[in-house]
Amino acid sequence: ALRPREASEKTLTTILWGSSTLGAVVGGIAGSASPTTPGRATYVGSLATWSWAVTALTSGALALDTPEGDDTVTLGTAIGLNAGAAIGMFTASEVSPSAGRVLFLDLGGIAGGLTLALLSVAGGAEPKGALLLTAAGISGGYGLSWYWTRNMARDLPFHERAAPPHTVTRFGVMPAHGGASLG
């Protein structure tokens, strides 16, 4: 049931679809205006996903016993998702990770989150503590993966890649014992 101070379903639907459409248009323009690679695109998605997860878990833990907990979590996750996407868009060309590196970063986030989530449950942590530990595990796993993969090859657009060494191939007719040959 909607509380009197909340927006109507029609208003919320309009905001949701309007902001999604605006985001798609802005993302399309930004993507076509700047050179991108598969690694850069997955990097932006990865940062958006993991910042969303960490802020969802953190805001969920902080708002667990409050009357407006659902609003707090919704706002926190929206901020986290958009902040992660914005940071990814502004840093993708500088970092320029390969898609493989981004997969390792994602695996680090998964492994860190699962490890601390399972340890917190096995240790009998309260829900608030388990949520915060899981968020810390995701952050730590992603951070360690970032460090461990820092020397992986960068994924550069074609116009930024080094040109291959210039080679010249020449064909000609040369005298040879017993007749002519191509060399």
PDB file of C-alpha atoms in Angstrom:
ATOM      1  CA  ALA A   1       0.000   0.000   0.000  1.00  0.00           C
ATOM      2  CA  LEU A   2       1.206   3.472  -0.830  1.00  0.00           C
ATOM      3  CA  ARG A   3       1.694   5.895   2.002  1.00  0.00           C
ATOM      4  CA  PRO A   4       0.119   9.351   1.482  1.00  0.00           C
ATOM      5  CA  ARG A   5       3.514  11.101   1.207  1.00  0.00           C
ATOM      6  CA  GLU A   6       4.703   8.763  -1.575  1.00  0.00           C
ATOM      7  CA  ALA A   7       4.329   9.415  -5.269  1.00  0.00           C
ATOM      8  CA  SER A   8       1.622   7.652  -7.225  1.00  0.00           C
ATOM      9  CA  GLU A   9       2.351   4.545  -9.266  1.00  0.00           C
ATOM     10  CA  LYS A  10       1.834   6.542 -12.457  1.00  0.00           C
ATOM     11  CA  THR A  11       4.385   9.141 -11.360  1.00  0.00           C
ATOM     12  CA  LEU A  12       6.918   6.474 -10.355  1.00  0.00           C
ATOM     13  CA  THR A  13       6.437   4.645 -13.664  1.00  0.00           C
ATOM     14  CA  THR A  14       6.932   7.888 -15.592  1.00  0.00           C
ATOM     15  CA  ILE A  15      10.111   8.655 -13.658  1.00  0.00           C
ATOM     16  CA  LEU A  16      11.416   5.116 -14.148  1.00  0.00           C
ATOM     17  CA  TRP A  17      10.809   4.925 -17.899  1.00  0.00           C
ATOM     18  CA  GLY A  18      11.722   8.554 -18.526  1.00  0.00           C
ATOM     19  CA  SER A  19      15.072   8.288 -16.738  1.00  0.00           C
ATOM     20  CA  SER A  20      15.789   4.936 -18.389  1.00  0.00           C
ATOM     21  CA  THR A  21      15.093   6.369 -21.829  1.00  0.00           C
ATOM     22  CA  LEU A  22      17.190   9.449 -21.114  1.00  0.00           C
ATOM     23  CA  GLY A  23      20.013   7.246 -19.848  1.00  0.00           C
ATOM     24  CA  ALA A  24      19.883   5.091 -22.976  1.00  0.00           C
ATOM     25  CA  VAL A  25      20.002   8.142 -25.250  1.00  0.00           C
ATOM     26  CA  VAL A  26      22.860   9.774 -23.320  1.00  0.00           C
ATOM     27  CA  GLY A  27      24.743   6.464 -23.217  1.00  0.00           C
ATOM     28  CA  GLY A  28      24.261   5.967 -26.948  1.00  0.00           C
ATOM     29  CA  ILE A  29      25.515   9.450 -27.732  1.00  0.00           C
ATOM     30  CA  ALA A  30      28.491   9.106 -25.387  1.00  0.00           C
ATOM     31  CA  GLY A  31      29.321   5.672 -26.759  1.00  0.00           C
ATOM     32  CA  SER A  32      29.237   6.764 -30.373  1.00  0.00           C
ATOM     33  CA  ALA A  33      31.142   9.994 -29.706  1.00  0.00           C
ATOM     34  CA  SER A  34      34.074   8.356 -27.960  1.00  0.00           C
ATOM     35  CA  PRO A  35      36.128   5.399 -29.110  1.00  0.00           C
ATOM     36  CA  THR A  36      35.308   2.286 -27.177  1.00  0.00           C
ATOM     37  CA  THR A  37      36.351  -1.335 -26.974  1.00  0.00           C
ATOM     38  CA  PRO A  38      34.666  -4.429 -25.553  1.00  0.00           C
ATOM     39  CA  GLY A  39      36.885  -4.127 -22.476  1.00  0.00           C
ATOM     40  CA  ARG A  40      35.917  -0.518 -21.855  1.00  0.00           C
ATOM     41  CA  ALA A  41      32.216  -1.296 -22.243  1.00  0.00           C
ATOM     42  CA  THR A  42      32.322  -4.258 -19.854  1.00  0.00           C
ATOM     43  CA  TYR A  43      34.369  -2.188 -17.401  1.00  0.00           C
ATOM     44  CA  VAL A  44      31.616   0.441 -17.192  1.00  0.00           C
ATOM     45  CA  GLY A  45      29.002  -2.264 -16.661  1.00  0.00           C
ATOM     46  CA  SER A  46      31.150  -3.988 -14.055  1.00  0.00           C
ATOM     47  CA  LEU A  47      31.684  -0.823 -12.015  1.00  0.00           C
ATOM     48  CA  ALA A  48      27.976  -0.017 -12.174  1.00  0.00           C
ATOM     49  CA  THR A  49      27.029  -3.528 -11.072  1.00  0.00           C
ATOM     50  CA  TRP A  50      29.453  -3.812  -8.182  1.00  0.00           C
ATOM     51  CA  SER A  51      28.874  -0.297  -6.872  1.00  0.00           C
ATOM     52  CA  TRP A  52      25.158  -1.086  -6.980  1.00  0.00           C
ATOM     53  CA  ALA A  53      25.680  -4.313  -5.036  1.00  0.00           C
ATOM     54  CA  VAL A  54      27.884  -2.709  -2.397  1.00  0.00           C
ATOM     55  CA  THR A  55      25.536   0.248  -1.853  1.00  0.00           C
ATOM     56  CA  ALA A  56      22.495  -2.051  -1.793  1.00  0.00           C
ATOM     57  CA  LEU A  57      24.057  -4.222   0.905  1.00  0.00           C
ATOM     58  CA  THR A  58      25.368  -1.262   2.890  1.00  0.00           C
ATOM     59  CA  SER A  59      22.174   0.785   2.740  1.00  0.00           C
ATOM     60  CA  GLY A  60      20.195  -2.382   3.494  1.00  0.00           C
ATOM     61  CA  ALA A  61      22.262  -2.954   6.625  1.00  0.00           C
ATOM     62  CA  LEU A  62      21.981   0.663   7.746  1.00  0.00           C
ATOM     63  CA  ALA A  63      18.226   0.835   7.118  1.00  0.00           C
ATOM     64  CA  LEU A  64      17.359  -2.672   8.320  1.00  0.00           C
ATOM     65  CA  ASP A  65      15.237  -1.627  11.290  1.00  0.00           C
ATOM     66  CA  THR A  66      13.965   1.754  10.114  1.00  0.00           C
ATOM     67  CA  PRO A  67      10.411   2.525   8.959  1.00  0.00           C
ATOM     68  CA  GLU A  68      11.661   4.028   5.677  1.00  0.00           C
ATOM     69  CA  GLY A  69      14.154   1.230   5.037  1.00  0.00           C
ATOM     70  CA  ASP A  70      12.834   0.416   1.579  1.00  0.00           C
ATOM     71  CA  ASP A  71      13.153   4.047   0.481  1.00  0.00           C
ATOM     72  CA  THR A  72      16.682   4.253   1.884  1.00  0.00           C
ATOM     73  CA  VAL A  73      17.776   1.103   0.053  1.00  0.00           C
ATOM     74  CA  THR A  74      16.164   2.269  -3.194  1.00  0.00           C
ATOM     75  CA  LEU A  75      17.891   5.636  -3.005  1.00  0.00           C
ATOM     76  CA  GLY A  76      21.227   4.102  -1.985  1.00  0.00           C
ATOM     77  CA  THR A  77      21.208   1.599  -4.814  1.00  0.00           C
ATOM     78  CA  ALA A  78      20.225   4.244  -7.364  1.00  0.00           C
ATOM     79  CA  ILE A  79      23.087   6.459  -6.235  1.00  0.00           C
ATOM     80  CA  GLY A  80      25.541   3.545  -6.229  1.00  0.00           C
ATOM     81  CA  LEU A  81      24.539   2.301  -9.672  1.00  0.00           C
ATOM     82  CA  ASN A  82      24.744   5.718 -11.288  1.00  0.00           C
ATOM     83  CA  ALA A  83      27.961   6.673  -9.500  1.00  0.00           C
ATOM     84  CA  GLY A  84      29.615   3.442 -10.626  1.00  0.00           C
ATOM     85  CA  ALA A  85      28.482   3.945 -14.217  1.00  0.00           C
ATOM     86  CA  ALA A  86      29.674   7.570 -14.214  1.00  0.00           C
ATOM     87  CA  ILE A  87      33.052   6.677 -12.728  1.00  0.00           C
ATOM     88  CA  GLY A  88      33.376   3.887 -15.287  1.00  0.00           C
ATOM     89  CA  MET A  89      32.544   6.181 -18.198  1.00  0.00           C
ATOM     90  CA  PHE A  90      35.027   8.837 -17.107  1.00  0.00           C
ATOM     91  CA  THR A  91      37.875   6.409 -16.385  1.00  0.00           C
ATOM     92  CA  ALA A  92      37.382   3.757 -19.096  1.00  0.00           C
ATOM     93  CA  SER A  93      39.656   5.377 -21.674  1.00  0.00           C
ATOM     94  CA  GLU A  94      42.448   5.871 -19.127  1.00  0.00           C
ATOM     95  CA  VAL A  95      42.224   2.374 -17.636  1.00  0.00           C
ATOM     96  CA  SER A  96      41.292   0.664 -20.928  1.00  0.00           C
ATOM     97  CA  PRO A  97      41.105  -2.849 -19.477  1.00  0.00           C
ATOM     98  CA  SER A  98      40.703  -5.909 -21.625  1.00  0.00           C
ATOM     99  CA  ALA A  99      37.447  -7.842 -21.380  1.00  0.00           C
ATOM    100  CA  GLY A 100      39.487 -10.635 -19.803  1.00  0.00           C
ATOM    101  CA  ARG A 101      40.693  -8.340 -17.044  1.00  0.00           C
ATOM    102  CA  VAL A 102      37.139  -7.222 -16.332  1.00  0.00           C
ATOM    103  CA  LEU A 103      36.111 -10.880 -15.996  1.00  0.00           C
ATOM    104  CA  PHE A 104      38.853 -11.364 -13.405  1.00  0.00           C
ATOM    105  CA  LEU A 105      37.647  -8.240 -11.577  1.00  0.00           C
ATOM    106  CA  ASP A 106      34.110  -9.636 -11.541  1.00  0.00           C
ATOM    107  CA  LEU A 107      35.355 -12.989 -10.272  1.00  0.00           C
ATOM    108  CA  GLY A 108      37.205 -11.172  -7.497  1.00  0.00           C
ATOM    109  CA  GLY A 109      34.016  -9.375  -6.477  1.00  0.00           C
ATOM    110  CA  ILE A 110      32.072 -12.645  -6.482  1.00  0.00           C
ATOM    111  CA  ALA A 111      34.741 -14.572  -4.577  1.00  0.00           C
ATOM    112  CA  GLY A 112      35.229 -11.845  -1.962  1.00  0.00           C
ATOM    113  CA  GLY A 113      31.503 -11.369  -1.419  1.00  0.00           C
ATOM    114  CA  LEU A 114      30.749 -15.085  -1.186  1.00  0.00           C
ATOM    115  CA  THR A 115      33.696 -15.749   1.119  1.00  0.00           C
ATOM    116  CA  LEU A 116      32.737 -13.121   3.685  1.00  0.00           C
ATOM    117  CA  ALA A 117      29.016 -13.859   3.334  1.00  0.00           C
ATOM    118  CA  LEU A 118      29.574 -17.541   4.085  1.00  0.00           C
ATOM    119  CA  LEU A 119      31.992 -16.798   6.916  1.00  0.00           C
ATOM    120  CA  SER A 120      29.567 -14.333   8.483  1.00  0.00           C
ATOM    121  CA  VAL A 121      26.695 -16.812   8.320  1.00  0.00           C
ATOM    122  CA  ALA A 122      28.878 -19.641   9.637  1.00  0.00           C
ATOM    123  CA  GLY A 123      30.055 -17.365  12.442  1.00  0.00           C
ATOM    124  CA  GLY A 124      26.484 -16.511  13.411  1.00  0.00           C
ATOM    125  CA  ALA A 125      26.612 -12.837  12.475  1.00  0.00           C
ATOM    126  CA  GLU A 126      23.471 -10.763  12.802  1.00  0.00           C
ATOM    127  CA  PRO A 127      21.820  -9.796   9.478  1.00  0.00           C
ATOM    128  CA  LYS A 128      23.201  -6.250   9.629  1.00  0.00           C
ATOM    129  CA  GLY A 129      26.734  -7.549  10.165  1.00  0.00           C
ATOM    130  CA  ALA A 130      26.368 -10.178   7.438  1.00  0.00           C
ATOM    131  CA  LEU A 131      25.252  -7.537   4.927  1.00  0.00           C
ATOM    132  CA  LEU A 132      28.145  -5.233   5.816  1.00  0.00           C
ATOM    133  CA  LEU A 133      30.678  -8.061   5.694  1.00  0.00           C
ATOM    134  CA  THR A 134      29.407  -9.158   2.299  1.00  0.00           C
ATOM    135  CA  ALA A 135      29.752  -5.594   0.991  1.00  0.00           C
ATOM    136  CA  ALA A 136      33.283  -5.446   2.412  1.00  0.00           C
ATOM    137  CA  GLY A 137      34.091  -8.803   0.814  1.00  0.00           C
ATOM    138  CA  ILE A 138      32.936  -7.605  -2.596  1.00  0.00           C
ATOM    139  CA  SER A 139      34.980  -4.426  -2.283  1.00  0.00           C
ATOM    140  CA  GLY A 140      38.047  -6.290  -1.050  1.00  0.00           C
ATOM    141  CA  GLY A 141      37.812  -9.005  -3.699  1.00  0.00           C
ATOM    142  CA  TYR A 142      37.371  -6.462  -6.484  1.00  0.00           C
ATOM    143  CA  GLY A 143      40.266  -4.401  -5.124  1.00  0.00           C
ATOM    144  CA  LEU A 144      42.605  -7.394  -4.865  1.00  0.00           C
ATOM    145  CA  SER A 145      41.681  -8.481  -8.381  1.00  0.00           C
ATOM    146  CA  TRP A 146      42.402  -4.950  -9.582  1.00  0.00           C
ATOM    147  CA  TYR A 147      45.864  -5.111  -8.042  1.00  0.00           C
ATOM    148  CA  TRP A 148      46.647  -8.632  -9.271  1.00  0.00           C
ATOM    149  CA  THR A 149      45.593  -7.850 -12.853  1.00  0.00           C
ATOM    150  CA  ARG A 150      47.224  -4.411 -13.085  1.00  0.00           C
ATOM    151  CA  ASN A 151      49.843  -5.625 -15.579  1.00  0.00           C
ATOM    152  CA  MET A 152      47.428  -7.234 -18.026  1.00  0.00           C
ATOM    153  CA  ALA A 153      47.446  -5.899 -21.581  1.00  0.00           C
ATOM    154  CA  ARG A 154      45.275  -2.868 -22.270  1.00  0.00           C
ATOM    155  CA  ASP A 155      42.435  -3.011 -24.783  1.00  0.00           C
ATOM    156  CA  LEU A 156      42.903  -0.018 -27.071  1.00  0.00           C
ATOM    157  CA  PRO A 157      40.737   1.097 -29.998  1.00  0.00           C
ATOM    158  CA  PHE A 158      42.284   0.549 -33.419  1.00  0.00           C
ATOM    159  CA  HIS A 159      43.296   4.175 -33.880  1.00  0.00           C
ATOM    160  CA  GLU A 160      45.266   4.111 -30.587  1.00  0.00           C
ATOM    161  CA  ARG A 161      47.146   0.878 -31.267  1.00  0.00           C
ATOM    162  CA  ALA A 162      50.763   0.932 -32.371  1.00  0.00           C
ATOM    163  CA  ALA A 163      51.172   0.397 -36.075  1.00  0.00           C
ATOM    164  CA  PRO A 164      52.773  -2.896 -37.061  1.00  0.00           C
ATOM    165  CA  PRO A 165      56.350  -2.648 -38.301  1.00  0.00           C
ATOM    166  CA  HIS A 166      56.529  -1.482 -41.887  1.00  0.00           C
ATOM    167  CA  THR A 167      57.582  -4.248 -44.226  1.00  0.00           C
ATOM    168  CA  VAL A 168      58.159  -4.140 -47.945  1.00  0.00           C
ATOM    169  CA  THR A 169      57.738  -7.150 -50.144  1.00  0.00           C
ATOM    170  CA  ARG A 170      59.396  -7.044 -53.549  1.00  0.00           C
ATOM    171  CA  PHE A 171      59.042  -9.453 -56.384  1.00  0.00           C
ATOM    172  CA  GLY A 172      61.419  -9.706 -59.251  1.00  0.00           C
ATOM    173  CA  VAL A 173      63.119 -12.001 -61.717  1.00  0.00           C
ATOM    174  CA  MET A 174      66.612 -13.133 -60.799  1.00  0.00           C
ATOM    175  CA  PRO A 175      69.024 -15.297 -62.777  1.00  0.00           C
ATOM    176  CA  ALA A 176      69.467 -18.750 -61.351  1.00  0.00           C
ATOM    177  CA  HIS A 177      71.386 -21.830 -62.342  1.00  0.00           C
ATOM    178  CA  GLY A 178      69.438 -23.548 -65.025  1.00  0.00           C
ATOM    179  CA  GLY A 179      66.985 -20.735 -65.753  1.00  0.00           C
ATOM    180  CA  ALA A 180      65.024 -17.893 -64.249  1.00  0.00           C
ATOM    181  CA  SER A 181      63.119 -17.958 -60.988  1.00  0.00           C
ATOM    182  CA  LEU A 182      60.928 -15.586 -59.033  1.00  0.00           C
ATOM    183  CA  GLY A 183      62.534 -14.394 -55.836  1.00  0.00           C
TER     184      GLY A 183
END
